[in-house]
PDB file of C-alpha atoms in Angstrom:
ATOM      1  CA  UNK B  47       4.983  -0.816   6.657  1.00  0.00           C
ATOM      2  CA  UNK B  48       5.342   1.432   9.812  1.00  0.00           C
ATOM      3  CA  UNK B  49       2.382   3.350   8.975  1.00  0.00           C
ATOM      4  CA  UNK B  50      -0.058   0.590   9.729  1.00  0.00           C
ATOM      5  CA  UNK B  51       1.412   0.226  13.121  1.00  0.00           C
ATOM      6  CA  UNK B  52       1.554   4.020  13.901  1.00  0.00           C
ATOM      7  CA  UNK B  53      -2.118   4.522  13.057  1.00  0.00           C
ATOM      8  CA  UNK B  54      -3.304   4.385  16.601  1.00  0.00           C
ATOM      9  CA  UNK B  55      -0.321   7.055  17.525  1.00  0.00           C
ATOM     10  CA  UNK B  56      -1.481   9.284  14.720  1.00  0.00           C
ATOM     11  CA  UNK B  57      -5.064   8.973  16.011  1.00  0.00           C
ATOM     12  CA  UNK B  58      -4.240   9.861  19.487  1.00  0.00           C
ATOM     13  CA  UNK B  59      -1.485  12.325  18.982  1.00  0.00           C
ATOM     14  CA  UNK B  60      -2.694  14.465  15.995  1.00  0.00           C
ATOM     15  CA  UNK B  61      -6.493  13.838  16.094  1.00  0.00           C
ATOM     16  CA  UNK B  62      -7.053  13.608  19.881  1.00  0.00           C
ATOM     17  CA  UNK B  63      -8.819  10.321  19.448  1.00  0.00           C
ATOM     18  CA  UNK B  64      -8.924   7.232  21.382  1.00  0.00           C
ATOM     19  CA  UNK B  65      -9.585   3.342  21.015  1.00  0.00           C
ATOM     20  CA  UNK B  66     -13.236   4.055  19.491  1.00  0.00           C
ATOM     21  CA  UNK B  67     -11.541   6.366  16.698  1.00  0.00           C
ATOM     22  CA  UNK B  68      -8.718   3.645  16.085  1.00  0.00           C
ATOM     23  CA  UNK B  69     -11.286   0.970  15.855  1.00  0.00           C
ATOM     24  CA  UNK B  70     -13.246   3.191  13.509  1.00  0.00           C
ATOM     25  CA  UNK B  71     -10.457   4.029  11.099  1.00  0.00           C
ATOM     26  CA  UNK B  72      -9.166   0.523  11.231  1.00  0.00           C
ATOM     27  CA  UNK B  73     -12.478  -1.041  10.591  1.00  0.00           C
ATOM     28  CA  UNK B  74     -13.413   1.301   7.533  1.00  0.00           C
ATOM     29  CA  UNK B  75     -10.064   0.471   6.162  1.00  0.00           C
ATOM     30  CA  UNK B  76     -10.866  -3.291   6.282  1.00  0.00           C
ATOM     31  CA  UNK B  77     -13.946  -2.682   4.554  1.00  0.00           C
ATOM     32  CA  UNK B  78     -12.197  -0.633   2.063  1.00  0.00           C
ATOM     33  CA  UNK B  79      -9.859  -3.436   1.297  1.00  0.00           C
ATOM     34  CA  UNK B  80     -12.720  -5.782   0.850  1.00  0.00           C
ATOM     35  CA  UNK B  81     -14.325  -3.361  -1.425  1.00  0.00           C
ATOM     36  CA  UNK B  82     -10.975  -2.823  -3.511  1.00  0.00           C
ATOM     37  CA  UNK B  83     -10.694  -6.691  -3.952  1.00  0.00           C
ATOM     38  CA  UNK B  84     -14.254  -6.964  -5.240  1.00  0.00           C
ATOM     39  CA  UNK B  85     -13.655  -4.158  -7.645  1.00  0.00           C
ATOM     40  CA  UNK B  86     -10.596  -5.632  -9.197  1.00  0.00           C
ATOM     41  CA  UNK B  87     -12.057  -8.998  -9.214  1.00  0.00           C
ATOM     42  CA  UNK B  88     -14.981  -7.278 -11.304  1.00  0.00           C
ATOM     43  CA  UNK B  89     -12.804  -5.445 -13.495  1.00  0.00           C
ATOM     44  CA  UNK B  90     -10.243  -8.351 -13.840  1.00  0.00           C
ATOM     45  CA  UNK B  91      -7.259  -6.227 -15.378  1.00  0.00           C
ATOM     46  CA  UNK B  92      -5.916  -7.577 -18.556  1.00  0.00           C
ATOM     47  CA  UNK B  93      -2.611  -5.282 -17.995  1.00  0.00           C
ATOM     48  CA  UNK B  94      -1.628  -5.809 -14.353  1.00  0.00           C
ATOM     49  CA  UNK B  95       1.636  -3.791 -13.940  1.00  0.00           C
ATOM     50  CA  UNK B  96      -0.242  -0.354 -14.377  1.00  0.00           C
ATOM     51  CA  UNK B  97      -2.854  -1.640 -11.850  1.00  0.00           C
ATOM     52  CA  UNK B  98      -0.108  -2.624  -9.320  1.00  0.00           C
ATOM     53  CA  UNK B  99       1.977   0.368  -9.821  1.00  0.00           C
ATOM     54  CA  UNK B 100      -1.013   3.047  -9.792  1.00  0.00           C
ATOM     55  CA  UNK B 101      -2.776   1.087  -7.066  1.00  0.00           C
ATOM     56  CA  UNK B 102       0.337   1.053  -4.740  1.00  0.00           C
ATOM     57  CA  UNK B 103       1.234   4.779  -5.617  1.00  0.00           C
ATOM     58  CA  UNK B 104      -2.446   6.033  -5.033  1.00  0.00           C
ATOM     59  CA  UNK B 105      -2.542   4.153  -1.717  1.00  0.00           C
ATOM     60  CA  UNK B 106       0.860   5.799  -0.564  1.00  0.00           C
ATOM     61  CA  UNK B 107      -0.459   9.184  -1.442  1.00  0.00           C
ATOM     62  CA  UNK B 108      -3.803   8.754   0.172  1.00  0.00           C
ATOM     63  CA  UNK B 109      -1.912   7.567   3.225  1.00  0.00           C
ATOM     64  CA  UNK B 110       0.118  11.029   3.079  1.00  0.00           C
ATOM     65  CA  UNK B 111      -3.336  12.851   2.739  1.00  0.00           C
ATOM     66  CA  UNK B 112      -4.491  10.904   5.791  1.00  0.00           C
ATOM     67  CA  UNK B 113      -2.293  12.876   8.146  1.00  0.00           C
ATOM     68  CA  UNK B 114      -2.801  16.335   6.465  1.00  0.00           C
ATOM     69  CA  UNK B 115      -6.224  17.325   7.759  1.00  0.00           C
ATOM     70  CA  UNK B 116      -6.265  19.383  10.971  1.00  0.00           C
ATOM     71  CA  UNK B 117      -6.990  17.675  14.280  1.00  0.00           C
ATOM     72  CA  UNK B 118     -10.722  18.377  14.196  1.00  0.00           C
ATOM     73  CA  UNK B 119     -11.169  16.862  10.814  1.00  0.00           C
ATOM     74  CA  UNK B 120     -10.675  13.179  11.667  1.00  0.00           C
ATOM     75  CA  UNK B 121     -13.678  12.348   9.422  1.00  0.00           C
ATOM     76  CA  UNK B 122     -11.541  13.560   6.505  1.00  0.00           C
ATOM     77  CA  UNK B 123      -8.515  11.283   7.652  1.00  0.00           C
ATOM     78  CA  UNK B 124     -10.784   8.429   7.837  1.00  0.00           C
ATOM     79  CA  UNK B 125     -12.030   9.003   4.236  1.00  0.00           C
ATOM     80  CA  UNK B 126      -8.360   9.143   3.039  1.00  0.00           C
ATOM     81  CA  UNK B 127      -7.561   5.973   4.904  1.00  0.00           C
ATOM     82  CA  UNK B 128     -10.381   4.244   3.278  1.00  0.00           C
ATOM     83  CA  UNK B 129      -9.254   5.396  -0.096  1.00  0.00           C
ATOM     84  CA  UNK B 130      -5.722   4.248   0.766  1.00  0.00           C
ATOM     85  CA  UNK B 131      -7.049   0.764   1.683  1.00  0.00           C
ATOM     86  CA  UNK B 132      -9.265   0.571  -1.594  1.00  0.00           C
ATOM     87  CA  UNK B 133      -6.174   1.332  -3.792  1.00  0.00           C
ATOM     88  CA  UNK B 134      -3.838  -0.994  -1.852  1.00  0.00           C
ATOM     89  CA  UNK B 135      -6.246  -3.885  -2.722  1.00  0.00           C
ATOM     90  CA  UNK B 136      -6.252  -2.701  -6.277  1.00  0.00           C
ATOM     91  CA  UNK B 137      -2.502  -3.022  -6.427  1.00  0.00           C
ATOM     92  CA  UNK B 138      -2.056  -6.048  -4.298  1.00  0.00           C
ATOM     93  CA  UNK B 139      -4.528  -8.366  -6.017  1.00  0.00           C
ATOM     94  CA  UNK B 140      -2.989  -7.999  -9.564  1.00  0.00           C
ATOM     95  CA  UNK B 141       0.461  -8.135  -7.774  1.00  0.00           C
ATOM     96  CA  UNK B 142      -0.338 -11.516  -6.376  1.00  0.00           C
ATOM     97  CA  UNK B 143      -1.800 -12.707  -9.758  1.00  0.00           C
ATOM     98  CA  UNK B 144       1.500 -11.836 -11.568  1.00  0.00           C
ATOM     99  CA  UNK B 145       3.482 -13.906  -9.066  1.00  0.00           C
ATOM    100  CA  UNK B 146       1.147 -16.805  -9.442  1.00  0.00           C
ATOM    101  CA  UNK B 147       1.087 -16.839 -13.300  1.00  0.00           C
ATOM    102  CA  UNK B 148       4.858 -15.901 -13.640  1.00  0.00           C
ATOM    103  CA  UNK B 149       6.682 -18.008 -11.175  1.00  0.00           C
ATOM    104  CA  UNK B 150       6.545 -21.865 -11.894  1.00  0.00           C
ATOM    105  CA  UNK B 151       4.254 -23.781  -9.876  1.00  0.00           C
ATOM    106  CA  UNK B 152       7.061 -25.804  -8.122  1.00  0.00           C
ATOM    107  CA  UNK B 153       8.676 -22.632  -6.916  1.00  0.00           C
ATOM    108  CA  UNK B 154       5.550 -20.622  -5.991  1.00  0.00           C
ATOM    109  CA  UNK B 155       5.576 -21.819  -2.247  1.00  0.00           C
ATOM    110  CA  UNK B 156       9.065 -20.794  -1.852  1.00  0.00           C
ATOM    111  CA  UNK B 157       8.512 -17.491  -3.476  1.00  0.00           C
ATOM    112  CA  UNK B 158       5.422 -16.649  -1.665  1.00  0.00           C
ATOM    113  CA  UNK B 159       7.088 -17.634   1.649  1.00  0.00           C
ATOM    114  CA  UNK B 160      10.230 -15.454   0.894  1.00  0.00           C
ATOM    115  CA  UNK B 161       7.927 -12.625  -0.014  1.00  0.00           C
ATOM    116  CA  UNK B 162       5.980 -13.036   3.392  1.00  0.00           C
ATOM    117  CA  UNK B 163       9.349 -13.018   5.291  1.00  0.00           C
ATOM    118  CA  UNK B 164      10.654  -9.889   3.572  1.00  0.00           C
ATOM    119  CA  UNK B 165       7.316  -8.128   4.315  1.00  0.00           C
ATOM    120  CA  UNK B 166       7.484  -9.413   8.062  1.00  0.00           C
ATOM    121  CA  UNK B 167      11.117  -8.185   8.053  1.00  0.00           C
ATOM    122  CA  UNK B 168       9.971  -4.728   6.777  1.00  0.00           C
ATOM    123  CA  UNK B 169       7.866  -4.160   9.795  1.00  0.00           C
ATOM    124  CA  UNK B 170      10.539  -4.022  12.573  1.00  0.00           C
ATOM    125  CA  UNK B 171      13.253  -2.501  10.247  1.00  0.00           C
ATOM    126  CA  UNK B 172      10.666   0.125   9.197  1.00  0.00           C
ATOM    127  CA  UNK B 173       9.835   0.849  12.712  1.00  0.00           C
ATOM    128  CA  UNK B 174      13.451   1.138  13.660  1.00  0.00           C
ATOM    129  CA  UNK B 175      14.118   3.674  10.936  1.00  0.00           C
ATOM    130  CA  UNK B 176      10.853   5.655  11.419  1.00  0.00           C
ATOM    131  CA  UNK B 177      10.700   5.841  15.112  1.00  0.00           C
ATOM    132  CA  UNK B 178      13.695   8.254  15.377  1.00  0.00           C
ATOM    133  CA  UNK B 179      12.589   9.979  12.477  1.00  0.00           C
ATOM    134  CA  UNK B 180       8.967  10.420  13.791  1.00  0.00           C
ATOM    135  CA  UNK B 181      10.403  11.673  17.027  1.00  0.00           C
ATOM    136  CA  UNK B 182      12.213  14.287  14.996  1.00  0.00           C
ATOM    137  CA  UNK B 183       9.432  15.471  12.703  1.00  0.00           C
ATOM    138  CA  UNK B 184       6.449  14.144  14.517  1.00  0.00           C
ATOM    139  CA  UNK B 185       3.964  11.313  13.710  1.00  0.00           C
ATOM    140  CA  UNK B 186       1.792  13.454  11.214  1.00  0.00           C
ATOM    141  CA  UNK B 187       4.849  14.660   9.016  1.00  0.00           C
ATOM    142  CA  UNK B 188       6.274  10.891   9.160  1.00  0.00           C
ATOM    143  CA  UNK B 189       3.009   9.626   7.501  1.00  0.00           C
ATOM    144  CA  UNK B 190       3.192  12.619   4.906  1.00  0.00           C
ATOM    145  CA  UNK B 191       6.869  12.053   4.221  1.00  0.00           C
ATOM    146  CA  UNK B 192       6.514   8.165   4.064  1.00  0.00           C
ATOM    147  CA  UNK B 193       3.494   8.327   1.881  1.00  0.00           C
ATOM    148  CA  UNK B 194       4.794  10.729  -0.554  1.00  0.00           C
ATOM    149  CA  UNK B 195       8.054   8.958  -0.906  1.00  0.00           C
ATOM    150  CA  UNK B 196       6.332   5.421  -1.271  1.00  0.00           C
ATOM    151  CA  UNK B 197       4.102   6.938  -3.860  1.00  0.00           C
ATOM    152  CA  UNK B 198       7.002   8.652  -5.913  1.00  0.00           C
ATOM    153  CA  UNK B 199       8.909   5.302  -5.773  1.00  0.00           C
ATOM    154  CA  UNK B 200       6.177   3.401  -7.027  1.00  0.00           C
ATOM    155  CA  UNK B 201       5.591   5.709  -9.961  1.00  0.00           C
ATOM    156  CA  UNK B 202       9.368   5.482 -10.834  1.00  0.00           C
ATOM    157  CA  UNK B 203       8.362   1.685 -11.751  1.00  0.00           C
ATOM    158  CA  UNK B 204       6.779   3.156 -14.766  1.00  0.00           C
ATOM    159  CA  UNK B 205      10.229   4.369 -15.930  1.00  0.00           C
ATOM    160  CA  UNK B 206      11.650   0.497 -15.785  1.00  0.00           C
ATOM    161  CA  UNK B 207      11.232  -1.255 -19.115  1.00  0.00           C
ATOM    162  CA  UNK B 208      11.731  -4.618 -17.331  1.00  0.00           C
ATOM    163  CA  UNK B 209       8.888  -3.835 -15.016  1.00  0.00           C
ATOM    164  CA  UNK B 210       6.631  -2.752 -17.831  1.00  0.00           C
ATOM    165  CA  UNK B 211       7.485  -5.801 -19.798  1.00  0.00           C
ATOM    166  CA  UNK B 212       6.201  -8.102 -17.044  1.00  0.00           C
ATOM    167  CA  UNK B 213       2.753  -8.294 -18.664  1.00  0.00           C
ATOM    168  CA  UNK B 214       4.105  -9.103 -22.061  1.00  0.00           C
ATOM    169  CA  UNK B 215       6.062 -12.003 -20.735  1.00  0.00           C
ATOM    170  CA  UNK B 216       4.911 -15.568 -21.293  1.00  0.00           C
ATOM    171  CA  UNK B 217       3.604 -17.815 -18.483  1.00  0.00           C
ATOM    172  CA  UNK B 218       6.186 -19.860 -16.754  1.00  0.00           C
ATOM    173  CA  UNK B 219       5.259 -23.539 -15.868  1.00  0.00           C
TER     174      UNK B 219
END
């Protein structure tokens, strides 16, 4: 979560960019999310859990790669940011579909509200943790660390029999 808030700082501190570059990376990232949404809608994955885990893992790893190019290679950072945005949508769309098909209708509002609340809480908590770490290792390496750890955590989901079985469970109504 902190990465989305810290993109302007990465663009300024590492790539020497300003508002135009921040607008460019954020705009193209938004276009990437739309493209990812269109792609996942066209493919309509039958087994959703692999899409969620791979989508979010690849998004995190691409986020880490966003910060790795040298300061003069902003275009490469933009490319990785777009890949991260596309793959985020590839994971998020099936995740939402899983919630809508596995949670009984009368509980969906509560579950989605709780999820939104937890994600909203993740932003300030994540920033509170990431800020001192970013001060210690730098914004660039914070992106690399958070992206790598996030990707590895998502890949660990493949080791969970309970998570892998979600696709096999019957729909609750």
